[in-house]
Short mmCIF file of C-alpha atoms and ligand atoms in Angstrom, two decimals:
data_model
loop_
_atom_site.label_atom_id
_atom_site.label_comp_id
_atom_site.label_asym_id
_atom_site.label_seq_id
_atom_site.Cartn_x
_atom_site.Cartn_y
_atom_site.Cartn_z
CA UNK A 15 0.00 0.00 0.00
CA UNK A 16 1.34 3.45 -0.98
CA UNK A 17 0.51 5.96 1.56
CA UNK A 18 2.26 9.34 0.09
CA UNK A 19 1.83 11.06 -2.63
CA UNK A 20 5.20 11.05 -3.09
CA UNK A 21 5.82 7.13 -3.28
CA UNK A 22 3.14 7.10 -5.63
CA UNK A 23 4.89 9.13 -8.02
CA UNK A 24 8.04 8.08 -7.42
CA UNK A 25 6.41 4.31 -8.67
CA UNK A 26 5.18 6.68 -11.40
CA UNK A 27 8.34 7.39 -12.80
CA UNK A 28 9.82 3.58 -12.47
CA UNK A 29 7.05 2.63 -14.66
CA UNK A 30 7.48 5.17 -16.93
CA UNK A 31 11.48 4.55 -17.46
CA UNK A 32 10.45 1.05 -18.10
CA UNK A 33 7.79 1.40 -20.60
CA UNK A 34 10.63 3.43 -22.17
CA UNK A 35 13.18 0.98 -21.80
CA UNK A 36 10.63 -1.39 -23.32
CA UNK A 37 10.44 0.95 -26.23
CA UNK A 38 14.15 1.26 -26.89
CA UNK A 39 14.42 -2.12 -27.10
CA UNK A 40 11.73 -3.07 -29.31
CA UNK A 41 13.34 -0.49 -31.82
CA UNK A 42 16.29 -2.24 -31.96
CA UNK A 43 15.01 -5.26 -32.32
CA UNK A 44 12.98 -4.02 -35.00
CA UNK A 45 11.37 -6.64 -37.37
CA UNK A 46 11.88 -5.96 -41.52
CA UNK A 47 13.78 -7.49 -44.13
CA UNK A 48 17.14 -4.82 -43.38
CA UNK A 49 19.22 -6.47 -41.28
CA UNK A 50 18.05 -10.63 -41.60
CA UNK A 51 19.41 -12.97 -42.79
CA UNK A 52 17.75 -12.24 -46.19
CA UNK A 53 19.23 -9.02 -46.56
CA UNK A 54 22.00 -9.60 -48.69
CA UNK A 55 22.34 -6.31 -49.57
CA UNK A 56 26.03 -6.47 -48.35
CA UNK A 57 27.12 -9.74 -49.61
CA UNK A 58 30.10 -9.74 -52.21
CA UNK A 59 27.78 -11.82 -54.57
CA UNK A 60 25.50 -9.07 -54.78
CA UNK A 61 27.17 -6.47 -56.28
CA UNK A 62 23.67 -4.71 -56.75
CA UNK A 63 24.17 -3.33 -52.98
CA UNK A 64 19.73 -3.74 -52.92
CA UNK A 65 17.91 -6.08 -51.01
CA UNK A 66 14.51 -6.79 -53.02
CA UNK A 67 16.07 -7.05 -56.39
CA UNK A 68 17.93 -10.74 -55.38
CA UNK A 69 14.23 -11.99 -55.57
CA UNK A 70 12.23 -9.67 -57.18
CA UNK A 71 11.94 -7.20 -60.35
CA UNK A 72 10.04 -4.07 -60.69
CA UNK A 73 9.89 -4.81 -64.29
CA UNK A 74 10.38 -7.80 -66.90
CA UNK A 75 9.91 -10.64 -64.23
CA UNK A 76 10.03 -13.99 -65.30
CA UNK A 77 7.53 -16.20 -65.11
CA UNK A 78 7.19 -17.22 -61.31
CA UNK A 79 6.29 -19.00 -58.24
CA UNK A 80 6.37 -15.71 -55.96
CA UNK A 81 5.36 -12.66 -57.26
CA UNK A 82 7.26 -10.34 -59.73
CA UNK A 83 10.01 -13.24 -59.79
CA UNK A 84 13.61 -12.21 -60.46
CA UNK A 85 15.58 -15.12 -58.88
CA UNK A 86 16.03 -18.65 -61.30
CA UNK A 87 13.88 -21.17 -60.70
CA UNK A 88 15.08 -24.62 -59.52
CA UNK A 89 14.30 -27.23 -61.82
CA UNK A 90 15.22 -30.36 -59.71
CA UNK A 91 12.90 -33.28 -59.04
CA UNK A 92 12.04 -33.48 -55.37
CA UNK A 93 11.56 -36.60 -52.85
CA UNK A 94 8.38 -35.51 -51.36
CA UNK A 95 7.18 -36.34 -48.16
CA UNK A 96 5.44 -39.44 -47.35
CA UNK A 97 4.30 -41.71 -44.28
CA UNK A 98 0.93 -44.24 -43.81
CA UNK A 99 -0.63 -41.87 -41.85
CA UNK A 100 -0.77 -39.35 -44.26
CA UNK A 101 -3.90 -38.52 -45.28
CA UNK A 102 -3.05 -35.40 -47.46
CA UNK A 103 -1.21 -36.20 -50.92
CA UNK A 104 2.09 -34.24 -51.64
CA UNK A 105 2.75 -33.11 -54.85
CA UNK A 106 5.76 -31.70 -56.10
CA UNK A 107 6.65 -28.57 -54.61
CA UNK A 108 5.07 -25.92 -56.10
CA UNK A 109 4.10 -22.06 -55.60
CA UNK A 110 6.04 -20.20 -53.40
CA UNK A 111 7.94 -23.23 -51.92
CA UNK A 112 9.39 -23.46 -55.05
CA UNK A 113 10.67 -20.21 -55.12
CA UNK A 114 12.37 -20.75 -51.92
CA UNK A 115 13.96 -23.97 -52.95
CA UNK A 116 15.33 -21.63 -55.57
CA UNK A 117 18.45 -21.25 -52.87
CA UNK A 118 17.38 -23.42 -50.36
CA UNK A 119 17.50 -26.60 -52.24
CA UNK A 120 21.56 -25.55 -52.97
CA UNK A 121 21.10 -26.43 -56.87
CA UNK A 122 20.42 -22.75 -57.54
CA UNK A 123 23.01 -20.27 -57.10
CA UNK A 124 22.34 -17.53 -55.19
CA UNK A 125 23.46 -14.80 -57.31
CA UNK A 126 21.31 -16.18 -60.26
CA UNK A 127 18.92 -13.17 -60.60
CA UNK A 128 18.57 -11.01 -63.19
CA UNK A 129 18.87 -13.18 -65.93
CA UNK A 130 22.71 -13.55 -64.69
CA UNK A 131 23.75 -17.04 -63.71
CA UNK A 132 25.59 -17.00 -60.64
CA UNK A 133 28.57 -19.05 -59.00
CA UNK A 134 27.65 -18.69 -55.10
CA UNK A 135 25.84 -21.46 -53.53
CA UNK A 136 23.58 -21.41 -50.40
CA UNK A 137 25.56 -24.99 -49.25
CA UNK A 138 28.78 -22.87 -49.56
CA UNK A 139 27.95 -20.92 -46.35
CA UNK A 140 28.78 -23.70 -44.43
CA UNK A 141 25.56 -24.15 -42.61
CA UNK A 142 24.15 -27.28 -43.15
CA UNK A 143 20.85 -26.24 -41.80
CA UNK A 144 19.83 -24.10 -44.05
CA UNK A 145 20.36 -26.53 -47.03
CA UNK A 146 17.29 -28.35 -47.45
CA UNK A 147 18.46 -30.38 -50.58
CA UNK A 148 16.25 -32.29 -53.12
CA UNK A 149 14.45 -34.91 -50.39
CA UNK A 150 12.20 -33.04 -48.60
CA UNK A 151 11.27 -36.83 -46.96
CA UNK A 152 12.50 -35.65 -44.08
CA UNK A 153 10.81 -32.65 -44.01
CA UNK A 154 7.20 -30.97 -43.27
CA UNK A 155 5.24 -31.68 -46.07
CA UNK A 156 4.00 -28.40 -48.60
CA UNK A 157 2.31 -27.86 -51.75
CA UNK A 158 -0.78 -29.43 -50.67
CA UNK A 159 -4.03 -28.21 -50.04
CA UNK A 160 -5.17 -27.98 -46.64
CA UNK A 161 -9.28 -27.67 -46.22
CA UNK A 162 -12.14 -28.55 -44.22
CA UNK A 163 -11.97 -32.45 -45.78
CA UNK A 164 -8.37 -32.98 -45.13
CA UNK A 165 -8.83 -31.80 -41.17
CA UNK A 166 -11.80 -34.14 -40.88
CA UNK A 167 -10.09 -37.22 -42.53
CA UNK A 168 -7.46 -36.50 -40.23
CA UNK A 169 -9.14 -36.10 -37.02
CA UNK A 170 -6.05 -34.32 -35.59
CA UNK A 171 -6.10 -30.81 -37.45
CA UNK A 172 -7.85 -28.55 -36.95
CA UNK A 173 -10.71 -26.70 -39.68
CA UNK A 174 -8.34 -23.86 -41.11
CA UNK A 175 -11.53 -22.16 -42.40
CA UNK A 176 -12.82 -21.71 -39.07
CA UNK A 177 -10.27 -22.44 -36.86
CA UNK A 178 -8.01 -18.98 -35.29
CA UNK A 179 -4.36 -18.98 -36.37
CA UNK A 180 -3.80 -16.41 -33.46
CA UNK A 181 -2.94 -13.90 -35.94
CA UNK A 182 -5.70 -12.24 -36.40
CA UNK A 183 -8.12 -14.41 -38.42
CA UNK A 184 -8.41 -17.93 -39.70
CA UNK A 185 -5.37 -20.40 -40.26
CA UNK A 186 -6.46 -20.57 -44.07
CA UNK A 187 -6.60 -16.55 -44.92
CA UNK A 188 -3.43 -16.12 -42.08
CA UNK A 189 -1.49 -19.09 -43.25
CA UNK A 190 -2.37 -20.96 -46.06
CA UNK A 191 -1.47 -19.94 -49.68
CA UNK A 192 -3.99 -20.18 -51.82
CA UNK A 193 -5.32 -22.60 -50.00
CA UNK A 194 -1.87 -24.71 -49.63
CA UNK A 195 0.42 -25.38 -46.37
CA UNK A 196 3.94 -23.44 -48.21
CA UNK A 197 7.35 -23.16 -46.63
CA UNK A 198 5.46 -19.45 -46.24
CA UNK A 199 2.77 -20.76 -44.05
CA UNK A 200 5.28 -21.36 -41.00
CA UNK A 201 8.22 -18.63 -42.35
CA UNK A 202 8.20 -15.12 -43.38
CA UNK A 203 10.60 -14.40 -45.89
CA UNK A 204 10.56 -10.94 -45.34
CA UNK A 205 11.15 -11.25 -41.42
CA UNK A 206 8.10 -9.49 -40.23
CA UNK A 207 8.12 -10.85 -37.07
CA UNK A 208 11.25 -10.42 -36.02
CA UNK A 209 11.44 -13.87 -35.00
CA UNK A 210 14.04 -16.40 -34.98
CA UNK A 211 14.42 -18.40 -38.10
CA UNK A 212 11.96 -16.10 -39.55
CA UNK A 213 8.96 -17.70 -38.11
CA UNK A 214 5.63 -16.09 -39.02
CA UNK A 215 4.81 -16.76 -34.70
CA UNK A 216 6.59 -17.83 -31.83
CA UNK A 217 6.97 -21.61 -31.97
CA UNK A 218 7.33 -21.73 -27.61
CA UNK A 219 5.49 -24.14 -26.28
CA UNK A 220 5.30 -25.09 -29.57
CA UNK A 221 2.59 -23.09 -30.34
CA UNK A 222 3.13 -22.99 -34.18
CA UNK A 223 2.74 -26.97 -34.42
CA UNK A 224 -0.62 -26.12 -32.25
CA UNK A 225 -2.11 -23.85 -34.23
CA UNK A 226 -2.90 -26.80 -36.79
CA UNK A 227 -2.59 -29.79 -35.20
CA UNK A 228 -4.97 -30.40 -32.46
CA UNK A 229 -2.59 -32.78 -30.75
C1 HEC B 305 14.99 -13.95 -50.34
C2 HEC B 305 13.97 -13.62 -51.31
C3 HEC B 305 13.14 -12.39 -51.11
C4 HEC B 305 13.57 -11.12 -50.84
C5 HEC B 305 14.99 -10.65 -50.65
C6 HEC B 305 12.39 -10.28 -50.87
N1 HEC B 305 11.28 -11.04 -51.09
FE1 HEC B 305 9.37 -10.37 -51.30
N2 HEC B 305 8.70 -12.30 -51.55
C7 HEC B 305 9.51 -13.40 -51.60
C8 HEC B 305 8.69 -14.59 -51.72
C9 HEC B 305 9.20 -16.02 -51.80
C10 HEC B 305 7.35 -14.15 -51.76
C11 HEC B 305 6.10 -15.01 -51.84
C12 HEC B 305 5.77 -15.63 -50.50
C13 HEC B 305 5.06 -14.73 -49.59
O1 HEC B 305 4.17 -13.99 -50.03
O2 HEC B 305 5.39 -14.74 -48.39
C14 HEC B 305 7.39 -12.69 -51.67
C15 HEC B 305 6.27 -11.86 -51.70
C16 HEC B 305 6.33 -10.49 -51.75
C17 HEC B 305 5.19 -9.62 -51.90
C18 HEC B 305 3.74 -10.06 -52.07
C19 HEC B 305 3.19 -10.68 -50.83
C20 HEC B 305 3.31 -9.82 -49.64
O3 HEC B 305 3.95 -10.26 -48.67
O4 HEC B 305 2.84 -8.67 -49.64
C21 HEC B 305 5.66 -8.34 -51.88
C22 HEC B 305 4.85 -7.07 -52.03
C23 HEC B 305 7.10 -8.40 -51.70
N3 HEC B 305 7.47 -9.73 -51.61
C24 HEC B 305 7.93 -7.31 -51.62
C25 HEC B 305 9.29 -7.34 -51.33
C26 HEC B 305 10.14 -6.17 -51.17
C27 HEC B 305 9.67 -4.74 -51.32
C28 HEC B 305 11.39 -6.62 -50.90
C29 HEC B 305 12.63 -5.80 -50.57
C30 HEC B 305 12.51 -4.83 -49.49
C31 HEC B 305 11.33 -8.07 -50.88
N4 HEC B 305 10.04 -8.46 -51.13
C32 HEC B 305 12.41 -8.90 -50.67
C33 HEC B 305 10.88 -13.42 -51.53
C34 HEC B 305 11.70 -12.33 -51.26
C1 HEC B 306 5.11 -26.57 -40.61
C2 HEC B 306 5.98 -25.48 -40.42
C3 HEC B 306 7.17 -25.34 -41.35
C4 HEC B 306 7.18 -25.46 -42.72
C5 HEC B 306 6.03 -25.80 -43.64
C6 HEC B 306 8.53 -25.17 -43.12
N1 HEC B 306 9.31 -24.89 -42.03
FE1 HEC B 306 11.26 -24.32 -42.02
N2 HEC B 306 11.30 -24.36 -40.01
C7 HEC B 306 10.19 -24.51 -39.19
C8 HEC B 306 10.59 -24.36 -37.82
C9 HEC B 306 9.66 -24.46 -36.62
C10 HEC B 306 11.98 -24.11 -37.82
C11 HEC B 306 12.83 -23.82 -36.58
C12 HEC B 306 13.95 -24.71 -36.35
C13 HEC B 306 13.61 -26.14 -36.33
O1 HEC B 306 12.80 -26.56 -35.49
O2 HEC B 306 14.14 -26.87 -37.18
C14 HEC B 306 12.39 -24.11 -39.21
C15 HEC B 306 13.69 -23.90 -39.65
C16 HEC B 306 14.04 -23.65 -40.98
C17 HEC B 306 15.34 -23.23 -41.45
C18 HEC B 306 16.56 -22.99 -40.58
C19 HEC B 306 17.25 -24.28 -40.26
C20 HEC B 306 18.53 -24.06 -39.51
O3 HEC B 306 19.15 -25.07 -39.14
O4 HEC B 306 18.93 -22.91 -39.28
C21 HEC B 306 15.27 -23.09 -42.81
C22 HEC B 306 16.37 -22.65 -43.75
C23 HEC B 306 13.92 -23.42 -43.18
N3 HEC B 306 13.20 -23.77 -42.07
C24 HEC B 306 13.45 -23.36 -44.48
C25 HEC B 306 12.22 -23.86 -44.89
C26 HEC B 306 11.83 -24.01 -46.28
C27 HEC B 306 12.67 -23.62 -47.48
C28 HEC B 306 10.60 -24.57 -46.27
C29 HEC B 306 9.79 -25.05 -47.44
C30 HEC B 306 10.48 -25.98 -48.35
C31 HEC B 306 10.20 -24.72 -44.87
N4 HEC B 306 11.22 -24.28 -44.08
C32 HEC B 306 8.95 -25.18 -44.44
C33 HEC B 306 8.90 -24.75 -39.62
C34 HEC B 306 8.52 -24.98 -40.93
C1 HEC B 307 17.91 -15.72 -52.94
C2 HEC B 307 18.04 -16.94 -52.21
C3 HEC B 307 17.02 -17.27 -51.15
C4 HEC B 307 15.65 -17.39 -51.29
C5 HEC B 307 14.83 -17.21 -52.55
C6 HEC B 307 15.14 -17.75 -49.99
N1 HEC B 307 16.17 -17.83 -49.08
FE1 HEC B 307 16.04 -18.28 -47.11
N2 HEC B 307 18.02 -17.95 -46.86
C7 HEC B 307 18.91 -17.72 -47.90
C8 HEC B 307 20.25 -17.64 -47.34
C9 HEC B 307 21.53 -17.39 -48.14
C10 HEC B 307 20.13 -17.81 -45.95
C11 HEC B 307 21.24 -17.80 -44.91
C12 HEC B 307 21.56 -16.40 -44.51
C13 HEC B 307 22.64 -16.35 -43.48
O1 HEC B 307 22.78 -17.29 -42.71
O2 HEC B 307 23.35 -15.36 -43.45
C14 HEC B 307 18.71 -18.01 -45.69
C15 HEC B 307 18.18 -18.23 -44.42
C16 HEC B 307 16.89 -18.67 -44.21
C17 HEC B 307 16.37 -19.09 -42.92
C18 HEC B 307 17.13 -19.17 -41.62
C19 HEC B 307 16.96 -17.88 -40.87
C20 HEC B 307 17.72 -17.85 -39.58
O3 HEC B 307 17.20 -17.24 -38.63
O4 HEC B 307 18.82 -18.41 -39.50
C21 HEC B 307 15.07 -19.46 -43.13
C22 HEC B 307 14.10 -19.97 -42.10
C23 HEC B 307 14.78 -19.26 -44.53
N3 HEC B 307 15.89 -18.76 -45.14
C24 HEC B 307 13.57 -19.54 -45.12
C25 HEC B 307 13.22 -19.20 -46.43
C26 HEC B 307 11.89 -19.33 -46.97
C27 HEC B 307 10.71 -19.91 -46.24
C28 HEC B 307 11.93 -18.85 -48.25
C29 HEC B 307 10.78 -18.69 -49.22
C30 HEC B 307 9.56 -18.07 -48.71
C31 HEC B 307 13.32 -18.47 -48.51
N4 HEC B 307 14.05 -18.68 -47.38
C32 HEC B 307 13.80 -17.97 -49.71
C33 HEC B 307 18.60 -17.59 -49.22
C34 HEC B 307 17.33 -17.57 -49.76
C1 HEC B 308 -0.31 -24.25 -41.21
C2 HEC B 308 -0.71 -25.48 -40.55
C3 HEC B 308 0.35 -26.38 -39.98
C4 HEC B 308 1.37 -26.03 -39.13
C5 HEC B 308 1.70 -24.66 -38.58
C6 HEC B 308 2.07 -27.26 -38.84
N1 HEC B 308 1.49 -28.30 -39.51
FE1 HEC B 308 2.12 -30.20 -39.49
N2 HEC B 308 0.78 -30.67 -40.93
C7 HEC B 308 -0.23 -29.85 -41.36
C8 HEC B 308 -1.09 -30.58 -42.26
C9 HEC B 308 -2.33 -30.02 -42.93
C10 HEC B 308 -0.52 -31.87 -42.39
C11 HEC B 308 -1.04 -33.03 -43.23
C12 HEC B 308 -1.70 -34.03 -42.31
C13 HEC B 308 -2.20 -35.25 -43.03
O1 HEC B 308 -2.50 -35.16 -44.23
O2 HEC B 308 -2.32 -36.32 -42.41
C14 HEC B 308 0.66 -31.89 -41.55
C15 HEC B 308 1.49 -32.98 -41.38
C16 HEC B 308 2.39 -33.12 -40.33
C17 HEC B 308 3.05 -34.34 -39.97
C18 HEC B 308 2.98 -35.65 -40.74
C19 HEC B 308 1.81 -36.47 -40.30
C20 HEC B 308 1.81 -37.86 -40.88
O3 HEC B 308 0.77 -38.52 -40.73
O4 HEC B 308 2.80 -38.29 -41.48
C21 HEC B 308 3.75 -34.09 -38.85
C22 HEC B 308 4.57 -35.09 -38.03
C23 HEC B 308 3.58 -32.69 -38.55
N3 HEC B 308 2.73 -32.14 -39.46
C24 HEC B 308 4.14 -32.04 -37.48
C25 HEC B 308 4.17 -30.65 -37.33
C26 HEC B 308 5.01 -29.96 -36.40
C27 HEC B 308 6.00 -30.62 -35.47
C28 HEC B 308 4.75 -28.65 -36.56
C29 HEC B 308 5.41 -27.46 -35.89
C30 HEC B 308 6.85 -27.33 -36.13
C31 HEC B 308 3.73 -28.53 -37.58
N4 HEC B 308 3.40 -29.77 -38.01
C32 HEC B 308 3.15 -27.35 -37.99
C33 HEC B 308 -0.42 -28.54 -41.01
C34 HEC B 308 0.44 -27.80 -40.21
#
């Protein structure tokens, strides 16, 4: 219990030098392409010095997966995902995965935008990680759609059309790309979260796995 006036304001001001703390620190850790690990605005293989144009093209795109495409397109066949409890059947990748497996898959060079073909690889970094290769078997399936149907053959997901993504509307207008679970449905390229490996929400508690799978 605060009896004086003075103590009150004294608490007052501690709250108020943290809520500004709080602020300073949100703006450094300001969310946005600059600065992530897809701004390769500074990289030697980018001799453009932009960040945008790696991927896309104001003008003269080529055809694409993502839009106003200016990176090359991988052309590799994919091992897709598969198990007996699938109920869901996995294409090959397609859409906007495909544009990430553009670098991600390592058969695409990096600096291959532009109509230029490039020389740097993504599996030259020297992060395995962040090479996903051409099986995907061993990795979340994509490129399919997810609906109403596919939740209730499932019994475990959740209905996307209905169900809260905890985003601000449903998992299917939040998360789903034209209807389809896409590298883009758990990742945002463009790092607008601010949150490690460019998740599109906090997976704690796994809460990203949660929002779809009612496990
Ligand atoms: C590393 C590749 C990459 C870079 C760099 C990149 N983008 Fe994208 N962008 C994508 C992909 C892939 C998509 C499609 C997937 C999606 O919508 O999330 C996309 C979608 C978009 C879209 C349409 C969907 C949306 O989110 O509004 C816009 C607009 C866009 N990008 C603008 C930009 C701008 C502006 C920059 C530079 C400041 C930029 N992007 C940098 C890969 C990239
Ligand atoms: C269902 C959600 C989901 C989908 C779909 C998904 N990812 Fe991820 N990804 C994650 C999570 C969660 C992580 C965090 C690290 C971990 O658990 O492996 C991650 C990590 C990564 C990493 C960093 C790995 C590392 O070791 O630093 C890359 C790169 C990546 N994903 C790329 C992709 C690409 C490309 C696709 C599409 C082909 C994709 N992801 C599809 C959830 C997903
Ligand atoms: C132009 C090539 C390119 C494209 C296209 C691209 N990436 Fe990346 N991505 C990279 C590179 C290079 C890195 C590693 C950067 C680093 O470690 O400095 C990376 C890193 C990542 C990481 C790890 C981030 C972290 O915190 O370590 C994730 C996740 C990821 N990308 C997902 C995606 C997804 C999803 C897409 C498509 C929506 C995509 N990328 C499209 C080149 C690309
Ligand atoms: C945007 C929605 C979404 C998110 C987020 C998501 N999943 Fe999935 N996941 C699906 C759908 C849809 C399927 C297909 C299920 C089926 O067809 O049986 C699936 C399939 C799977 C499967 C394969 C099931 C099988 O029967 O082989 C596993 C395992 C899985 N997810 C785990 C995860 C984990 C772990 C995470 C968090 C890192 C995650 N998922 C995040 C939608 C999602």
């Amino acid at each position: 219990m605060l009896k004086t006036r003075k103590a009150k304001l004294k608490v007052f001001l501690i709250v108020i030098g943290m809520m500004t703390a709080g602020n300073l620190t949100v703006t450094r850790a300001m969310a946005g392409i600059v600065g992530s690990p897809h701004d390769f605005s500074g990289e030697t293989w980018n001799p453009t010095g932009e960040i945008c144009v790696v991927c896309h093209t104001p003008h003269n795109a080529g055809a694409g997966n993502a839009p106003l495409w200016n990176h090359t397109t991988t052309t590799a066949g994919f091992t897709v995902y598969s198990s007996p409890s699938l109920n869901a059947g996995v294409p090959q990748p397609a859409g906007t995965s495909k544009a990430c497996l553009s670098c991600h898959d390592g058969t695409v060079a990096l600096d291959s935008f532009g109509g230029n073909t490039g020389t740097t690889f993504i599996g030259s970094l020297g992060d395995a990680g962040i090479v996903l290769g051409t099986d995907l078997s061993n990795d979340h399936p994509i490129s399919f759609p997810y609906n109403t149907a596919l939740a209730t053959a499932d019994g475990g997901l959740y209905d996307p059309s209905t169900a809260n993504s905890g985003l601000g509307g449903t998992i299917n207008n939040d998360m789903l790309l034209n209807g389809n679970v896409e590298c883009a449905s758990c990742h945002d390229v463009h790092n607008s979260t601010g949150l490690p490996e460019l998740l599109v929400k906090s997976n704690s508690g796994s809460a990203l796995c949660l929002t779809c799978h009612n496990k």
